[in-house]
Coordinates of C-alpha atoms in Angstrom, one line a residue:
M165 CA -16.1 34.2 31.8
P166 CA -16.7 33.5 28.1
D167 CA -20.3 32.7 27.1
Y168 CA -19.3 29.7 25.0
D169 CA -18.2 26.1 25.8
Y170 CA -15.5 25.7 23.1
D171 CA -13.1 27.8 21.2
L172 CA -13.9 25.8 18.1
V173 CA -16.5 23.2 17.0
I174 CA -16.2 21.2 13.8
R175 CA -19.3 19.3 12.7
A176 CA -18.9 16.5 10.2
R177 CA -21.3 13.8 9.1
R178 CA -18.2 11.6 8.5
T179 CA -15.9 11.9 11.4
V180 CA -13.1 9.3 11.7
T181 CA -12.6 8.3 15.3
P182 CA -10.9 5.3 17.0
Q183 CA -14.3 3.7 17.2
G184 CA -14.9 4.1 13.5
E185 CA -16.6 6.6 11.1
I186 CA -19.5 8.5 12.7
P187 CA -21.4 11.8 12.4
A188 CA -20.0 13.9 15.2
T189 CA -19.4 17.3 16.7
V190 CA -15.8 17.8 17.9
G191 CA -15.2 20.4 20.5
V192 CA -11.9 22.2 20.9
R193 CA -10.5 24.3 23.7
D194 CA -6.9 25.7 24.0
G195 CA -5.8 23.6 21.0
K196 CA -7.0 20.3 22.5
I197 CA -9.9 18.1 21.7
V198 CA -12.1 18.2 24.8
A199 CA -15.3 16.5 23.5
V200 CA -16.6 14.3 20.7
E201 CA -20.4 14.5 20.8
S202 CA -23.3 13.6 18.5
Y203 CA -23.6 15.6 15.3
D204 CA -26.7 17.5 16.4
S205 CA -25.5 18.2 19.9
P206 CA -26.3 21.8 20.9
V207 CA -23.1 23.5 21.9
R208 CA -21.9 27.1 22.2
S209 CA -18.6 27.9 20.5
A210 CA -16.6 30.9 19.5
E211 CA -16.2 29.4 16.0
T212 CA -18.2 26.7 14.3
V213 CA -17.1 25.0 11.1
E214 CA -19.5 22.7 9.3
L215 CA -18.0 20.4 6.7
A216 CA -19.6 20.0 3.3
D217 CA -21.5 16.8 2.6
D218 CA -18.7 15.4 0.5
E219 CA -16.1 16.0 3.2
A220 CA -14.8 13.9 6.0
L221 CA -12.9 14.8 9.2
L222 CA -9.8 12.7 9.8
P223 CA -7.3 13.0 12.5
G224 CA -4.1 14.9 11.5
L225 CA -1.9 12.2 9.9
V226 CA 1.5 11.2 11.3
D227 CA 4.5 10.4 9.2
S228 CA 7.2 8.9 11.3
H229 CA 9.6 8.4 8.4
V230 CA 10.6 11.6 6.6
H231 CA 14.1 12.6 5.3
V232 CA 14.1 16.4 5.6
N233 CA 17.9 16.6 4.8
E234 CA 18.5 20.0 6.5
P235 CA 21.0 21.3 7.4
G236 CA 23.7 20.3 4.9
R237 CA 21.5 19.1 2.1
T238 CA 18.7 21.6 2.1
G239 CA 19.0 21.7 -1.7
W240 CA 17.4 18.2 -1.6
E241 CA 14.4 19.3 0.5
G242 CA 14.5 21.3 3.8
F243 CA 12.1 22.0 6.7
A244 CA 10.2 24.8 5.0
T245 CA 9.3 22.7 1.9
A246 CA 8.9 19.4 3.7
T247 CA 6.5 20.7 6.3
R248 CA 4.4 22.5 3.8
A249 CA 4.2 19.3 1.7
A250 CA 3.2 17.4 4.8
A251 CA 0.4 19.9 5.6
A252 CA -0.9 19.9 2.0
G253 CA -1.1 16.1 2.3
G254 CA -3.1 16.0 5.6
F255 CA -0.1 15.4 7.9
T256 CA 0.2 17.4 11.0
T257 CA 3.2 15.6 12.5
I258 CA 6.4 14.3 11.0
V259 CA 9.4 12.6 12.6
D260 CA 12.7 13.5 10.9
M261 CA 15.2 10.8 10.1
P262 CA 18.8 11.4 11.3
L263 CA 20.2 11.3 7.8
N264 CA 20.8 12.8 5.1
S265 CA 21.5 16.0 6.9
I266 CA 25.0 17.2 7.6
P267 CA 25.7 16.7 10.4
P268 CA 23.6 13.6 10.9
T269 CA 21.7 13.4 14.2
T270 CA 24.1 11.2 16.0
T271 CA 25.2 13.6 18.7
V272 CA 23.4 16.0 21.1
E273 CA 25.2 18.9 19.4
A274 CA 23.9 17.8 16.0
L275 CA 20.4 17.4 17.4
E276 CA 20.6 21.0 18.8
T277 CA 21.7 22.3 15.4
K278 CA 18.9 20.6 13.6
R279 CA 16.3 21.9 16.1
E280 CA 17.6 25.4 15.8
V281 CA 17.3 25.2 12.0
A282 CA 13.8 23.7 12.1
R283 CA 12.3 26.0 14.7
Q284 CA 11.3 28.9 12.6
Q285 CA 10.3 26.9 9.5
A286 CA 7.9 24.3 10.9
T287 CA 4.5 24.4 9.3
V288 CA 3.6 21.1 11.1
D289 CA 4.9 19.6 14.4
I290 CA 8.3 17.9 14.1
G291 CA 10.0 15.2 16.2
F292 CA 13.4 13.7 15.7
W293 CA 15.0 10.3 15.5
G294 CA 18.6 9.8 16.6
G295 CA 21.1 7.6 14.8
A296 CA 23.1 4.6 15.9
V297 CA 26.4 4.5 13.9
P298 CA 29.8 3.1 14.5
E299 CA 31.1 6.3 16.0
N300 CA 28.6 6.3 18.9
T301 CA 28.4 2.5 19.3
D302 CA 31.9 1.0 18.7
A303 CA 34.2 0.0 21.6
G304 CA 31.2 -0.2 23.9
D305 CA 31.0 3.5 24.5
T306 CA 27.3 4.3 24.0
S307 CA 27.1 7.4 26.2
E308 CA 26.1 9.6 23.3
L309 CA 23.1 7.3 22.6
R310 CA 22.0 7.7 26.2
A311 CA 22.5 11.5 26.0
L312 CA 20.4 11.7 22.8
H313 CA 17.7 9.7 24.5
E314 CA 17.7 12.1 27.5
Q315 CA 17.3 15.0 25.0
G316 CA 14.1 13.5 23.7
V317 CA 14.7 11.7 20.4
Y318 CA 12.1 9.1 19.7
G319 CA 14.6 6.3 19.1
F320 CA 17.6 5.4 17.1
K321 CA 17.9 4.5 13.4
S322 CA 20.5 2.1 12.3
F323 CA 21.5 0.5 9.0
L324 CA 22.7 -3.1 8.5
S325 CA 24.0 -2.2 5.0
P326 CA 25.5 1.0 3.5
S327 CA 23.2 4.0 3.9
G328 CA 24.2 5.7 0.7
V329 CA 25.9 8.6 2.5
E330 CA 29.4 8.4 3.9
E331 CA 28.7 10.3 7.1
F332 CA 26.1 7.8 8.4
G333 CA 27.9 4.4 8.5
H334 CA 26.2 1.0 8.9
L335 CA 26.6 -1.3 11.8
T336 CA 28.1 -4.7 11.8
A337 CA 26.2 -7.5 13.5
E338 CA 28.4 -7.1 16.6
Q339 CA 28.0 -3.3 16.7
F340 CA 24.2 -3.7 16.2
R341 CA 24.0 -6.0 19.2
T342 CA 26.0 -3.6 21.3
A343 CA 23.7 -0.7 20.3
V344 CA 20.5 -2.6 20.9
T345 CA 21.7 -3.8 24.3
A346 CA 22.6 -0.3 25.4
I347 CA 19.3 1.2 24.0
G348 CA 17.3 -1.4 25.8
E349 CA 19.0 -0.6 29.1
F350 CA 17.7 3.0 29.1
G351 CA 14.3 2.1 27.7
G352 CA 14.8 3.3 24.1
Q353 CA 13.8 1.9 20.7
I354 CA 15.9 0.9 17.7
I355 CA 14.5 1.3 14.2
V356 CA 16.3 -0.6 11.5
H357 CA 17.0 -0.4 7.8
A358 CA 17.0 -4.2 7.4
E359 CA 19.0 -5.2 4.4
D360 CA 22.0 -7.4 5.0
A361 CA 25.3 -6.1 3.7
N362 CA 26.8 -9.5 2.9
V363 CA 23.8 -10.6 0.8
L364 CA 23.8 -7.3 -1.1
S365 CA 27.5 -7.5 -1.9
A366 CA 27.0 -11.0 -3.3
A367 CA 24.1 -10.0 -5.5
P368 CA 24.6 -9.0 -9.1
S369 CA 25.4 -5.3 -9.5
A370 CA 22.7 -3.0 -11.0
Q371 CA 23.5 -1.1 -14.1
G372 CA 21.6 0.5 -16.9
P373 CA 17.9 1.3 -17.3
D374 CA 16.5 -2.2 -16.8
Y375 CA 14.4 -2.2 -13.5
A376 CA 14.6 -6.1 -13.3
G377 CA 18.3 -5.8 -13.0
Y378 CA 18.0 -3.3 -10.2
L379 CA 15.5 -5.6 -8.5
A380 CA 17.9 -8.5 -8.7
S381 CA 20.6 -6.4 -7.1
R382 CA 18.6 -6.1 -3.9
P383 CA 17.0 -9.6 -3.4
D384 CA 14.4 -10.5 -0.8
E385 CA 17.1 -12.6 0.9
A386 CA 18.9 -9.4 2.0
E387 CA 15.8 -8.4 4.0
H388 CA 15.3 -11.9 5.4
A389 CA 18.9 -12.1 6.8
A390 CA 18.7 -8.6 8.3
I391 CA 15.3 -9.2 9.8
E392 CA 16.4 -12.4 11.4
L393 CA 19.2 -10.5 13.1
V394 CA 16.8 -7.9 14.3
I395 CA 14.5 -10.6 15.7
E396 CA 17.3 -12.6 17.3
T397 CA 18.6 -9.4 19.0
A398 CA 15.2 -8.2 20.2
R399 CA 14.4 -11.7 21.5
A400 CA 17.7 -11.7 23.5
T401 CA 17.6 -8.2 24.8
G402 CA 13.9 -7.3 25.1
T403 CA 14.6 -4.0 23.4
R404 CA 11.8 -2.5 21.4
S405 CA 12.7 -3.0 17.7
H406 CA 11.1 -1.6 14.6
I407 CA 11.6 -2.7 11.0
L408 CA 11.6 0.1 8.6
H409 CA 10.0 0.1 5.1
L410 CA 9.3 -3.6 4.7
S411 CA 9.2 -4.4 1.0
T412 CA 9.2 -8.2 0.9
A413 CA 6.2 -10.2 1.9
T414 CA 8.4 -13.3 2.1
A415 CA 9.7 -12.1 5.4
L416 CA 6.3 -12.1 7.0
P417 CA 6.3 -15.7 8.3
A418 CA 9.4 -14.9 10.4
I419 CA 7.8 -11.7 11.7
R420 CA 4.6 -13.5 12.5
R421 CA 6.5 -16.2 14.6
A422 CA 8.4 -13.5 16.4
R423 CA 5.3 -11.6 17.3
E424 CA 3.5 -14.8 18.5
D425 CA 6.5 -15.4 20.7
G426 CA 6.2 -12.0 22.3
V427 CA 9.3 -10.4 20.7
P428 CA 8.9 -6.6 21.0
L429 CA 8.8 -6.0 17.2
T430 CA 6.8 -3.6 15.1
V431 CA 6.9 -3.2 11.3
E432 CA 6.1 -0.5 8.8
T433 CA 5.6 -0.4 5.1
C434 CA 5.3 2.5 2.6
P435 CA 2.8 3.8 0.0
H436 CA 5.1 2.9 -2.9
Y437 CA 5.2 -0.8 -1.9
L438 CA 1.4 -0.8 -1.5
T439 CA 0.5 1.1 -4.7
L440 CA 3.2 0.4 -7.3
A441 CA 4.6 -2.8 -8.7
A442 CA 7.9 -3.8 -10.3
E443 CA 6.1 -5.0 -13.5
E444 CA 4.8 -1.4 -14.0
V445 CA 8.1 0.5 -13.6
P446 CA 9.1 1.9 -17.0
S447 CA 12.6 1.4 -18.3
G448 CA 15.0 4.1 -17.0
A449 CA 12.4 5.6 -14.7
T450 CA 14.8 6.2 -11.8
Q451 CA 12.2 8.2 -9.9
F452 CA 10.9 4.8 -8.9
K453 CA 14.3 3.7 -7.4
C454 CA 14.3 3.1 -3.6
C455 CA 16.0 0.9 -1.1
P456 CA 14.7 -1.8 -0.6
P457 CA 13.0 -1.9 -4.0
I458 CA 9.5 -1.9 -5.2
R459 CA 8.7 -5.6 -5.8
G460 CA 6.0 -7.5 -7.8
A461 CA 2.2 -7.2 -7.8
A462 CA 1.7 -10.5 -5.9
N463 CA 4.1 -9.3 -3.3
R464 CA 2.0 -6.1 -3.0
D465 CA -1.2 -8.1 -2.5
A466 CA 0.5 -10.0 0.4
L467 CA 1.6 -6.7 2.0
W468 CA -2.0 -5.5 2.0
Q469 CA -3.2 -8.7 3.6
A470 CA -0.5 -8.4 6.3
L471 CA -1.5 -4.8 6.9
A472 CA -5.2 -5.8 7.3
D473 CA -4.2 -8.6 9.7
G474 CA -2.2 -6.2 11.9
L475 CA 1.1 -8.0 11.2
I476 CA 2.3 -4.7 9.5
D477 CA 1.6 -1.9 12.0
C478 CA 1.6 1.3 9.9
V479 CA 2.2 3.0 6.6
V480 CA 4.7 5.9 6.4
S481 CA 6.2 7.7 3.4
D482 CA 9.9 7.2 3.7
H483 CA 10.0 10.5 1.8
S484 CA 13.6 10.5 0.5
P485 CA 14.1 13.2 -2.1
S486 CA 17.3 14.4 -3.8
T487 CA 18.1 17.0 -6.4
P488 CA 16.9 15.8 -9.8
D489 CA 20.5 15.5 -11.2
L490 CA 21.2 12.7 -8.7
K491 CA 18.4 10.6 -10.2
H492 CA 20.4 10.5 -13.5
L493 CA 17.3 10.8 -15.6
E494 CA 19.4 11.5 -18.7
T495 CA 20.8 8.0 -18.6
G496 CA 18.1 6.2 -16.6
D497 CA 20.8 4.2 -14.9
F498 CA 19.3 2.4 -11.9
G499 CA 22.8 1.5 -10.7
T500 CA 24.1 5.0 -10.2
A501 CA 20.9 7.0 -9.5
W502 CA 20.0 8.1 -5.9
G503 CA 17.6 5.7 -4.3
G504 CA 14.5 7.3 -2.7
V505 CA 10.9 8.0 -3.6
S506 CA 9.5 11.5 -3.1
G507 CA 5.9 11.1 -1.9
L508 CA 5.2 12.9 1.3
Q509 CA 2.4 15.1 0.0
V510 CA 0.6 12.4 -2.0
A511 CA 1.0 9.5 0.4
F512 CA -2.5 9.7 1.8
S513 CA -4.2 10.0 -1.5
A514 CA -2.2 7.2 -3.0
V515 CA -2.9 4.8 -0.2
W516 CA -6.6 5.8 0.1
T517 CA -7.1 5.2 -3.6
E518 CA -5.7 1.7 -3.4
A519 CA -7.4 0.9 -0.1
A520 CA -10.8 1.9 -1.3
Q521 CA -10.5 -0.3 -4.3
R522 CA -9.6 -3.2 -2.0
G523 CA -12.6 -2.6 0.2
Y524 CA -11.0 -0.8 3.2
G525 CA -12.5 2.3 4.7
L526 CA -11.2 5.7 5.8
A527 CA -11.0 4.5 9.4
D528 CA -8.5 1.8 8.3
V529 CA -6.3 4.3 6.5
A530 CA -6.5 6.8 9.4
Y531 CA -5.4 4.1 11.8
W532 CA -2.5 3.0 9.5
M533 CA -1.3 6.5 8.8
G534 CA -2.3 8.4 11.9
Q535 CA -2.9 6.5 15.1
R536 CA -0.5 3.6 14.7
P537 CA 2.6 5.6 13.5
A538 CA 2.1 7.9 16.5
E539 CA 1.9 4.9 18.8
V540 CA 4.9 3.0 17.3
A541 CA 7.1 6.1 17.4
G542 CA 5.8 7.2 20.9
V543 CA 4.4 10.6 19.8
D544 CA 1.9 11.4 22.4
G545 CA -1.4 13.2 21.8
K546 CA -1.4 12.7 18.0
G547 CA -3.2 10.6 15.4
R548 CA -6.7 10.2 16.9
I549 CA -9.8 12.3 17.2
A550 CA -10.3 11.7 20.9
P551 CA -10.5 13.9 24.0
G552 CA -7.1 14.9 25.3
N553 CA -5.4 14.8 22.0
D554 CA -4.2 17.8 20.0
A555 CA -6.9 19.3 17.8
D556 CA -5.1 18.2 14.6
F557 CA -7.4 17.5 11.7
A558 CA -7.4 16.8 8.0
V559 CA -10.5 17.8 6.0
V560 CA -10.7 15.4 3.1
A561 CA -13.1 14.9 0.2
P562 CA -12.7 11.1 0.0
D563 CA -14.5 10.7 -3.4
A564 CA -13.0 13.7 -5.2
G565 CA -10.5 12.8 -7.9
T566 CA -7.4 14.5 -9.1
R567 CA -4.4 13.8 -11.3
I568 CA -1.1 14.3 -9.5
D569 CA 1.1 16.9 -11.1
A570 CA 4.5 16.9 -9.6
R571 CA 5.0 20.6 -10.7
T572 CA 2.3 21.7 -8.3
L573 CA 3.5 19.8 -5.2
Q574 CA 5.0 21.6 -2.2
H575 CA 8.1 19.4 -2.4
R576 CA 11.3 21.3 -3.3
H577 CA 11.7 19.4 -6.6
S578 CA 9.0 18.4 -9.1
L579 CA 10.1 14.8 -9.4
S580 CA 7.8 12.0 -8.2
A581 CA 7.0 8.4 -9.1
Y582 CA 3.4 9.5 -8.7
D583 CA 3.4 12.2 -11.4
G584 CA 0.4 11.8 -13.7
T585 CA -1.3 9.3 -11.4
E586 CA -5.1 9.5 -11.0
V587 CA -6.0 9.4 -7.3
R588 CA -9.0 9.8 -5.0
G589 CA -9.1 11.8 -1.8
V590 CA -8.4 15.5 -2.0
V591 CA -7.1 17.2 1.2
R592 CA -9.0 20.5 1.4
Q593 CA -7.9 21.8 4.8
T594 CA -5.4 20.9 7.5
W595 CA -5.7 22.1 11.1
L596 CA -3.0 22.1 13.8
R597 CA -4.0 22.5 17.4
G598 CA -7.3 24.1 16.5
A599 CA -6.1 26.5 13.8
R600 CA -6.2 26.2 10.1
I601 CA -2.6 25.9 8.8
D602 CA -1.4 28.9 7.0
F603 CA 1.7 28.3 4.9
D604 CA 2.8 31.9 5.3
D605 CA 2.7 31.7 9.1
P606 CA 4.5 28.5 10.2
R607 CA 3.4 27.6 13.7
G608 CA 4.6 24.0 14.0
R609 CA 6.3 23.0 17.3
L610 CA 9.3 20.8 17.9
L611 CA 8.4 17.7 19.8
S612 CA 10.3 15.5 22.2
R613 CA 9.7 12.1 23.5
A614 CA 7.7 12.3 26.8

């Protein structure tokens, strides 16, 4: 018998737990958290790590909205670079979106292909979303959706407007209702890119370097109309429904009413909607283009309030990179550039910087970016420093400052809307199941819904 109680003990005067920030000793055995004790608790351990006075111990963060793009578009990102970027940013779990890979994750065969590609490259743990598209929804044949559910995807992403890639089509209102009904019957979850195709087609077209023109091309009303459809369908079917990357605060009253009525609805927003503002986007700076768009500063304030009130559940990156040429930086044309913000590695620091300025604490950010994304997606054992959970940790210096240099990020391409931004909160170590993450020895696992 070993003469110690734990494989690993981490002592931190600032330990972020579900009960708040406390001084604590965290005991780990076989890759699991088995005890959270007082800071001075006498314990025997094979390894003891004491954090510096300027460091805090956070749960490993969870990003349930990452576009890895592999296979098929590995030149845009890929599992090796995406998971290293996640680890460098304090994330120990990501859930991969079913696009923009080729093939998209809309069949069991495609899911198996993606898992095989990811298996040897995973620096952090990876789960997968499936996709609900016309091909696996139309004509009432939803057997492929059920098969994907049985293979452990965490839910199904759908678009109510064009996705930007031909191989992942958007659903009409009728197709959406068919998919949601079927998904509800087998206990699944639908996650929705909620912009209405009809409203977008009626809006003025975006062209040129003027960001205001791009903003007008994707009005708040497009989100309103799509969110109303999501709410109406969730109310009718009882299917768990999740609104992706909410950008407009003007949709919050409808969301609030639905939640008060007991509609099974959750909502996320993203770091770029909480930290950037339309008024600050430079002309032609297409690295800021995303769908739905970054809106105004007053809108940003309202999103923060909704997050604090619990009306918005969580904050996820929607990391959606591309090759730099697709951003059309030479013309700065917001109409033709690829829409997506590359921000996985810097998401925590960006949000923590803004949150601290607004009076929120580390426990708030850990809840929004760790515990709550895991709960919404259904990823068990992640996002909390609590007995029974995986021993996943981020060691952070909350008050240390740095300037983001996109050239030093682990992302495949050095293009980011955050380049040159001064932030607080430096991630110094990331631990996965009780072991420090080593970029040269990827030990991440592939996760499935329980």
